[in-house]
Amino acid sequence: MDSASRSQIEAWLRYFDDLGLSPFYLDRAAAELPALAPSPQAPRTARHAAAAPLIPPPRAQEAVLPVVPSLFDAAPRVEGDSLARIREDIGDCKRCRLCEARNTIVFGDGSERAQLVFVGEGPGHDEDVQGLPFVGRAGKLLTQMIEAMGLRREDVYICNIVKCRPPGNRQPERDEVATCSPFLDRQLAAIHPRVIVCLGNVAAQTLLGTNKSISQFRGQWFDFRGSKLLATYHPAFLLRTPSAKSEVWTDLKKVMHELGMKPPKPRPRSA
Ligand code: SF4
């Protein structure tokens, strides 16, 4: 099969996966979301009190949240970690085959004090060229979504499951995710946001340790190491399926409510 046909088929498979129509190529029976159990919220660090001014201080958290194990549960904690140190540790990484075709390592972008982190799948062409996450068409849509919430892009943190572009924009392979995800784990631990939003199947399945399609748990809250985690559709999916924008906006309003933010007032229509 030539690479163009392969890319086309992969794009369609991802499209159907986003729709939840993917059992024909994934063994869904192998992984079920585990039973829910109560989890205490982890104490928050003092620096969060001085974080992004557009987000008010934490409200009382729900007493009981679902807890799910994932790839990340086995990762060791690094005391006194910082984004600069993590980037330094990545170096000119050649730990997985994704290094072979990349131009740039796309580490992440935004505030180390962010209370809201968006996690996507991996860099695309524009991101690979610019070295920044979510700067292509899907990235512009994500920026619009962030601004619709009343935030600026620099108020949040944006990163991906893998830091190097998978060739032909294919999904990262399981071993590539396993190799790269400790860096994401350290990023999330260093920032320790109040809310993590997973964008799309790969991010959600990786952090939640499930093969279930995102359509089965989109918009639900999970506990992730003391942060609240919600999965919603990837902006690239919204470019293909604009009708799903209302579901994503519903999810983002839940995030705003969790962060104690008021929904922005609708703009008056011009005459
Ligand atoms: S994807 Fe991650 S682990 Fe693989 S080469 Fe890039 S930075 Fe290293």
mmCIF file of C-alpha atoms and ligand atoms in Angstrom:
data_model
loop_
_atom_site.group_PDB
_atom_site.id
_atom_site.type_symbol
_atom_site.label_atom_id
_atom_site.label_comp_id
_atom_site.label_asym_id
_atom_site.label_seq_id
_atom_site.Cartn_x
_atom_site.Cartn_y
_atom_site.Cartn_z
ATOM 1 C CA MET A 1 0.000 0.000 0.000
ATOM 2 C CA ASP A 2 1.436 3.416 -0.861
ATOM 3 C CA SER A 3 1.904 6.012 1.872
ATOM 4 C CA ALA A 4 -0.836 8.333 0.557
ATOM 5 C CA SER A 5 -3.425 5.537 0.691
ATOM 6 C CA ARG A 6 -2.200 4.516 4.111
ATOM 7 C CA SER A 7 -2.512 8.096 5.403
ATOM 8 C CA GLN A 8 -6.000 8.372 3.930
ATOM 9 C CA ILE A 9 -7.125 5.143 5.591
ATOM 10 C CA GLU A 10 -5.550 6.200 8.896
ATOM 11 C CA ALA A 11 -7.374 9.526 8.706
ATOM 12 C CA TRP A 12 -10.693 7.740 8.186
ATOM 13 C CA LEU A 13 -9.996 5.273 10.999
ATOM 14 C CA ARG A 14 -9.282 8.174 13.327
ATOM 15 C CA TYR A 15 -12.433 9.901 12.192
ATOM 16 C CA PHE A 16 -14.516 6.800 12.960
ATOM 17 C CA ASP A 17 -12.648 6.336 16.227
ATOM 18 C CA ASP A 18 -13.630 9.866 17.232
ATOM 19 C CA LEU A 19 -17.210 8.906 16.484
ATOM 20 C CA GLY A 20 -16.867 5.860 18.713
ATOM 21 C CA LEU A 21 -17.178 3.462 15.761
ATOM 22 C CA SER A 22 -13.856 1.738 16.302
ATOM 23 C CA PRO A 23 -14.363 -1.816 17.648
ATOM 24 C CA PHE A 24 -13.537 -3.134 14.188
ATOM 25 C CA TYR A 25 -9.864 -2.392 14.709
ATOM 26 C CA LEU A 26 -9.366 -2.261 18.486
ATOM 27 C CA ASP A 27 -10.015 -4.955 21.027
ATOM 28 C CA ARG A 28 -12.376 -3.046 23.283
ATOM 29 C CA ALA A 29 -13.018 -5.998 25.557
ATOM 30 C CA ALA A 30 -9.444 -5.920 26.851
ATOM 31 C CA ALA A 31 -9.788 -2.752 28.824
ATOM 32 C CA GLU A 32 -12.717 -1.432 30.805
ATOM 33 C CA LEU A 33 -12.680 1.627 32.995
ATOM 34 C CA PRO A 34 -12.089 0.256 36.522
ATOM 35 C CA ALA A 35 -14.619 0.470 39.316
ATOM 36 C CA LEU A 36 -14.937 3.866 40.888
ATOM 37 C CA ALA A 37 -13.591 4.537 44.341
ATOM 38 C CA PRO A 38 -13.375 7.614 46.556
ATOM 39 C CA SER A 39 -10.129 9.565 46.485
ATOM 40 C CA PRO A 40 -9.035 12.469 48.674
ATOM 41 C CA GLN A 41 -7.902 15.542 46.801
ATOM 42 C CA ALA A 42 -4.158 16.117 46.964
ATOM 43 C CA PRO A 43 -3.114 19.303 48.765
ATOM 44 C CA ARG A 44 -2.383 22.138 46.397
ATOM 45 C CA THR A 45 0.908 23.972 46.366
ATOM 46 C CA ALA A 46 1.086 27.555 47.584
ATOM 47 C CA ARG A 47 2.009 28.908 44.157
ATOM 48 C CA HIS A 48 -1.403 28.036 42.788
ATOM 49 C CA ALA A 49 -2.869 30.719 44.976
ATOM 50 C CA ALA A 50 -0.992 33.259 42.856
ATOM 51 C CA ALA A 51 -1.764 31.616 39.546
ATOM 52 C CA ALA A 52 -3.609 33.012 36.565
ATOM 53 C CA PRO A 53 -5.629 35.994 37.798
ATOM 54 C CA LEU A 54 -8.511 35.293 35.446
ATOM 55 C CA ILE A 55 -9.337 32.175 37.433
ATOM 56 C CA PRO A 56 -10.622 32.680 40.983
ATOM 57 C CA PRO A 57 -9.427 30.568 43.958
ATOM 58 C CA PRO A 58 -10.594 26.942 44.241
ATOM 59 C CA ARG A 59 -14.136 26.163 45.237
ATOM 60 C CA ALA A 60 -14.886 23.298 47.571
ATOM 61 C CA GLN A 61 -14.170 20.100 45.652
ATOM 62 C CA GLU A 62 -16.582 17.240 45.253
ATOM 63 C CA ALA A 63 -16.002 14.660 47.961
ATOM 64 C CA VAL A 64 -15.984 11.646 45.709
ATOM 65 C CA LEU A 65 -14.391 11.293 42.299
ATOM 66 C CA PRO A 66 -13.739 8.307 40.108
ATOM 67 C CA VAL A 67 -10.188 6.968 40.344
ATOM 68 C CA VAL A 68 -8.624 5.144 37.439
ATOM 69 C CA PRO A 69 -5.132 3.666 37.160
ATOM 70 C CA SER A 70 -3.092 4.444 34.057
ATOM 71 C CA LEU A 71 0.355 4.245 32.551
ATOM 72 C CA PHE A 72 1.188 7.217 34.711
ATOM 73 C CA ASP A 73 0.611 5.491 38.030
ATOM 74 C CA ALA A 74 3.906 3.609 37.754
ATOM 75 C CA ALA A 75 5.997 6.703 37.092
ATOM 76 C CA PRO A 76 8.283 7.829 39.925
ATOM 77 C CA ARG A 77 7.978 11.363 41.298
ATOM 78 C CA VAL A 78 10.883 13.770 40.787
ATOM 79 C CA GLU A 79 11.300 16.104 43.754
ATOM 80 C CA GLY A 80 11.572 19.807 42.935
ATOM 81 C CA ASP A 81 10.823 19.207 39.269
ATOM 82 C CA SER A 82 10.296 22.087 36.867
ATOM 83 C CA LEU A 83 9.411 22.462 33.209
ATOM 84 C CA ALA A 84 12.909 23.773 32.486
ATOM 85 C CA ARG A 85 14.469 20.722 34.090
ATOM 86 C CA ILE A 86 12.177 18.354 32.215
ATOM 87 C CA ARG A 87 13.011 20.047 28.908
ATOM 88 C CA GLU A 88 16.688 19.775 29.762
ATOM 89 C CA ASP A 89 16.294 16.075 30.512
ATOM 90 C CA ILE A 90 14.573 15.481 27.163
ATOM 91 C CA GLY A 91 17.577 17.013 25.398
ATOM 92 C CA ASP A 92 17.920 16.009 21.752
ATOM 93 C CA CYS A 93 15.830 12.943 22.484
ATOM 94 C CA LYS A 94 16.250 9.785 20.450
ATOM 95 C CA ARG A 95 14.483 7.471 22.872
ATOM 96 C CA CYS A 96 11.882 6.356 20.321
ATOM 97 C CA ARG A 97 11.617 6.127 16.521
ATOM 98 C CA LEU A 98 9.626 9.370 16.299
ATOM 99 C CA CYS A 99 12.950 11.207 16.464
ATOM 100 C CA GLU A 100 13.794 10.030 12.956
ATOM 101 C CA ALA A 101 11.428 12.256 10.969
ATOM 102 C CA ARG A 102 10.899 15.155 13.332
ATOM 103 C CA ASN A 103 12.205 18.659 12.795
ATOM 104 C CA THR A 104 11.573 19.936 16.306
ATOM 105 C CA ILE A 105 10.704 18.558 19.715
ATOM 106 C CA VAL A 106 7.404 20.169 20.677
ATOM 107 C CA PHE A 107 7.662 20.326 24.427
ATOM 108 C CA GLY A 108 4.683 22.428 25.472
ATOM 109 C CA ASP A 109 3.552 26.020 25.707
ATOM 110 C CA GLY A 110 2.024 28.233 28.355
ATOM 111 C CA SER A 111 2.200 29.032 32.021
ATOM 112 C CA GLU A 112 3.990 26.798 34.525
ATOM 113 C CA ARG A 113 1.417 28.110 37.011
ATOM 114 C CA ALA A 114 -1.549 27.250 34.832
ATOM 115 C CA GLN A 115 -4.596 25.910 36.592
ATOM 116 C CA LEU A 116 -5.872 24.478 33.336
ATOM 117 C CA VAL A 117 -3.850 22.159 31.083
ATOM 118 C CA PHE A 118 -4.896 20.883 27.674
ATOM 119 C CA VAL A 119 -3.315 17.613 26.537
ATOM 120 C CA GLY A 120 -3.447 16.606 22.888
ATOM 121 C CA GLU A 121 -2.090 13.668 20.958
ATOM 122 C CA GLY A 122 1.065 14.780 19.172
ATOM 123 C CA PRO A 123 2.493 17.508 16.974
ATOM 124 C CA GLY A 124 1.371 17.894 13.376
ATOM 125 C CA HIS A 125 3.186 19.528 10.481
ATOM 126 C CA ASP A 126 2.837 23.141 11.618
ATOM 127 C CA GLU A 127 3.766 22.267 15.177
ATOM 128 C CA ASP A 128 6.812 20.318 13.978
ATOM 129 C CA VAL A 129 7.956 23.353 11.983
ATOM 130 C CA GLN A 130 7.303 25.956 14.689
ATOM 131 C CA GLY A 131 8.165 23.884 17.752
ATOM 132 C CA LEU A 132 4.903 24.894 19.450
ATOM 133 C CA PRO A 133 1.814 22.779 20.172
ATOM 134 C CA PHE A 134 -1.541 23.493 18.522
ATOM 135 C CA VAL A 135 -0.547 26.206 16.063
ATOM 136 C CA GLY A 136 -2.118 24.781 12.880
ATOM 137 C CA ARG A 137 -5.805 24.941 11.940
ATOM 138 C CA ALA A 138 -6.826 22.795 14.889
ATOM 139 C CA GLY A 139 -4.608 24.902 17.133
ATOM 140 C CA LYS A 140 -6.275 28.100 16.006
ATOM 141 C CA LEU A 141 -9.628 26.555 16.872
ATOM 142 C CA LEU A 142 -8.298 25.553 20.304
ATOM 143 C CA THR A 143 -7.099 29.131 20.848
ATOM 144 C CA GLN A 144 -10.603 30.369 19.941
ATOM 145 C CA MET A 145 -12.101 27.918 22.419
ATOM 146 C CA ILE A 146 -9.752 29.127 25.162
ATOM 147 C CA GLU A 147 -10.613 32.740 24.400
ATOM 148 C CA ALA A 148 -14.324 31.895 24.365
ATOM 149 C CA MET A 149 -13.825 30.720 27.951
ATOM 150 C CA GLY A 150 -12.566 34.208 28.801
ATOM 151 C CA LEU A 151 -8.930 33.124 29.050
ATOM 152 C CA ARG A 152 -5.809 33.853 27.070
ATOM 153 C CA ARG A 153 -3.657 31.121 25.619
ATOM 154 C CA GLU A 154 -0.822 32.147 27.921
ATOM 155 C CA ASP A 155 -3.064 31.567 30.963
ATOM 156 C CA VAL A 156 -3.203 27.825 30.290
ATOM 157 C CA TYR A 157 -0.648 25.155 29.436
ATOM 158 C CA ILE A 158 -0.837 23.115 26.239
ATOM 159 C CA CYS A 159 1.108 19.956 25.517
ATOM 160 C CA ASN A 160 0.857 16.543 23.899
ATOM 161 C CA ILE A 161 1.217 12.878 24.715
ATOM 162 C CA VAL A 162 4.249 12.561 22.415
ATOM 163 C CA LYS A 163 6.678 15.409 21.724
ATOM 164 C CA CYS A 164 7.661 14.498 18.168
ATOM 165 C CA ARG A 165 5.474 14.404 15.069
ATOM 166 C CA PRO A 166 4.413 10.915 14.020
ATOM 167 C CA PRO A 167 5.171 10.544 10.278
ATOM 168 C CA GLY A 168 2.173 11.227 8.048
ATOM 169 C CA ASN A 169 0.222 12.411 11.096
ATOM 170 C CA ARG A 170 -0.473 8.811 12.084
ATOM 171 C CA GLN A 171 -1.416 8.009 15.658
ATOM 172 C CA PRO A 172 1.543 7.400 17.941
ATOM 173 C CA GLU A 173 2.205 3.711 18.535
ATOM 174 C CA ARG A 174 1.778 2.211 21.967
ATOM 175 C CA ASP A 175 5.543 1.863 22.558
ATOM 176 C CA GLU A 176 6.127 5.469 21.473
ATOM 177 C CA VAL A 177 3.484 6.646 23.929
ATOM 178 C CA ALA A 178 5.011 4.524 26.677
ATOM 179 C CA THR A 179 8.484 5.927 25.975
ATOM 180 C CA CYS A 180 7.470 9.584 25.835
ATOM 181 C CA SER A 181 4.682 9.775 28.389
ATOM 182 C CA PRO A 182 6.982 9.961 31.466
ATOM 183 C CA PHE A 183 7.862 13.475 30.302
ATOM 184 C CA LEU A 184 4.190 14.430 30.168
ATOM 185 C CA ASP A 185 3.716 12.857 33.551
ATOM 186 C CA ARG A 186 6.471 15.063 34.947
ATOM 187 C CA GLN A 187 5.011 18.143 33.228
ATOM 188 C CA LEU A 188 1.616 17.527 34.805
ATOM 189 C CA ALA A 189 3.189 16.875 38.193
ATOM 190 C CA ALA A 190 5.315 20.040 37.975
ATOM 191 C CA ILE A 191 2.327 22.218 37.034
ATOM 192 C CA HIS A 192 -0.217 20.317 39.134
ATOM 193 C CA PRO A 193 -3.199 22.076 37.539
ATOM 194 C CA ARG A 194 -6.664 22.077 38.992
ATOM 195 C CA VAL A 195 -8.113 20.788 35.736
ATOM 196 C CA ILE A 196 -6.701 18.703 32.877
ATOM 197 C CA VAL A 197 -8.647 18.578 29.616
ATOM 198 C CA CYS A 198 -7.758 15.670 27.335
ATOM 199 C CA LEU A 199 -8.306 16.482 23.678
ATOM 200 C CA GLY A 200 -9.263 13.380 21.731
ATOM 201 C CA ASN A 201 -9.049 9.654 22.094
ATOM 202 C CA VAL A 202 -5.291 9.182 22.366
ATOM 203 C CA ALA A 203 -4.805 11.676 25.196
ATOM 204 C CA ALA A 204 -7.865 10.473 27.085
ATOM 205 C CA GLN A 205 -7.111 6.779 26.689
ATOM 206 C CA THR A 206 -3.482 7.259 27.679
ATOM 207 C CA LEU A 207 -4.115 9.256 30.823
ATOM 208 C CA LEU A 208 -7.100 7.183 31.894
ATOM 209 C CA GLY A 209 -5.594 3.828 30.976
ATOM 210 C CA THR A 210 -8.543 2.637 28.902
ATOM 211 C CA ASN A 211 -9.295 1.476 25.375
ATOM 212 C CA LYS A 212 -12.854 2.772 25.579
ATOM 213 C CA SER A 213 -13.785 5.322 22.996
ATOM 214 C CA ILE A 214 -13.899 8.898 24.204
ATOM 215 C CA SER A 215 -17.559 9.084 23.186
ATOM 216 C CA GLN A 216 -18.332 6.766 26.121
ATOM 217 C CA PHE A 217 -16.850 9.021 28.828
ATOM 218 C CA ARG A 218 -16.594 12.456 27.210
ATOM 219 C CA GLY A 219 -17.632 15.213 29.583
ATOM 220 C CA GLN A 220 -17.285 13.110 32.748
ATOM 221 C CA TRP A 221 -14.986 14.053 35.599
ATOM 222 C CA PHE A 222 -12.152 11.805 36.737
ATOM 223 C CA ASP A 223 -9.530 12.215 39.406
ATOM 224 C CA PHE A 224 -5.973 12.315 38.099
ATOM 225 C CA ARG A 225 -3.430 12.568 40.890
ATOM 226 C CA GLY A 226 -5.289 15.335 42.657
ATOM 227 C CA SER A 227 -6.285 17.182 39.498
ATOM 228 C CA LYS A 228 -9.711 16.840 37.932
ATOM 229 C CA LEU A 229 -9.642 15.421 34.434
ATOM 230 C CA LEU A 230 -12.235 15.711 31.703
ATOM 231 C CA ALA A 231 -11.996 14.429 28.133
ATOM 232 C CA THR A 232 -13.515 16.143 25.143
ATOM 233 C CA TYR A 233 -13.194 15.963 21.378
ATOM 234 C CA HIS A 234 -10.005 17.038 19.625
ATOM 235 C CA PRO A 235 -10.239 20.342 17.710
ATOM 236 C CA ALA A 236 -9.175 18.469 14.549
ATOM 237 C CA PHE A 237 -12.316 16.374 14.921
ATOM 238 C CA LEU A 238 -14.360 19.568 15.244
ATOM 239 C CA LEU A 239 -12.906 20.815 11.961
ATOM 240 C CA ARG A 240 -14.299 17.679 10.326
ATOM 241 C CA THR A 241 -17.477 17.619 12.391
ATOM 242 C CA PRO A 242 -18.558 21.171 13.282
ATOM 243 C CA SER A 243 -21.839 19.850 14.719
ATOM 244 C CA ALA A 244 -19.844 18.456 17.685
ATOM 245 C CA LYS A 245 -18.770 21.954 18.726
ATOM 246 C CA SER A 246 -21.799 22.337 20.979
ATOM 247 C CA GLU A 247 -20.813 19.202 22.927
ATOM 248 C CA VAL A 248 -17.291 20.526 23.394
ATOM 249 C CA TRP A 249 -18.630 23.885 24.515
ATOM 250 C CA THR A 250 -20.819 22.085 27.051
ATOM 251 C CA ASP A 251 -17.671 20.356 28.345
ATOM 252 C CA LEU A 252 -15.718 23.613 28.500
ATOM 253 C CA LYS A 253 -18.544 25.228 30.472
ATOM 254 C CA LYS A 254 -18.168 22.399 32.995
ATOM 255 C CA VAL A 255 -14.468 23.244 33.198
ATOM 256 C CA MET A 256 -15.276 26.922 33.724
ATOM 257 C CA HIS A 257 -17.742 26.017 36.461
ATOM 258 C CA GLU A 258 -15.134 23.811 38.126
ATOM 259 C CA LEU A 259 -12.641 26.674 38.014
ATOM 260 C CA GLY A 260 -15.217 29.076 39.429
ATOM 261 C CA MET A 261 -15.306 31.122 36.252
ATOM 262 C CA LYS A 262 -18.394 32.877 35.000
ATOM 263 C CA PRO A 263 -19.424 32.165 31.409
ATOM 264 C CA PRO A 264 -18.594 35.189 29.223
ATOM 265 C CA LYS A 265 -21.518 37.411 28.382
ATOM 266 C CA PRO A 266 -22.721 37.076 24.798
ATOM 267 C CA ARG A 267 -21.532 39.912 22.603
ATOM 268 C CA PRO A 268 -24.247 42.317 21.437
ATOM 269 C CA ARG A 269 -25.064 41.831 17.778
ATOM 270 C CA SER A 270 -23.966 44.636 15.521
ATOM 271 C CA ALA A 271 -26.701 46.458 13.683
HETATM 272 S S1 SF4 B 1 8.469 11.291 20.961
HETATM 273 FE FE1 SF4 B 1 9.275 11.626 23.035
HETATM 274 S S2 SF4 B 1 10.485 9.806 23.528
HETATM 275 FE FE2 SF4 B 1 10.167 9.824 21.296
HETATM 276 S S3 SF4 B 1 11.981 10.865 20.473
HETATM 277 FE FE3 SF4 B 1 10.395 12.429 20.751
HETATM 278 S S4 SF4 B 1 10.768 13.293 22.797
HETATM 279 FE FE4 SF4 B 1 11.887 11.335 22.673
#
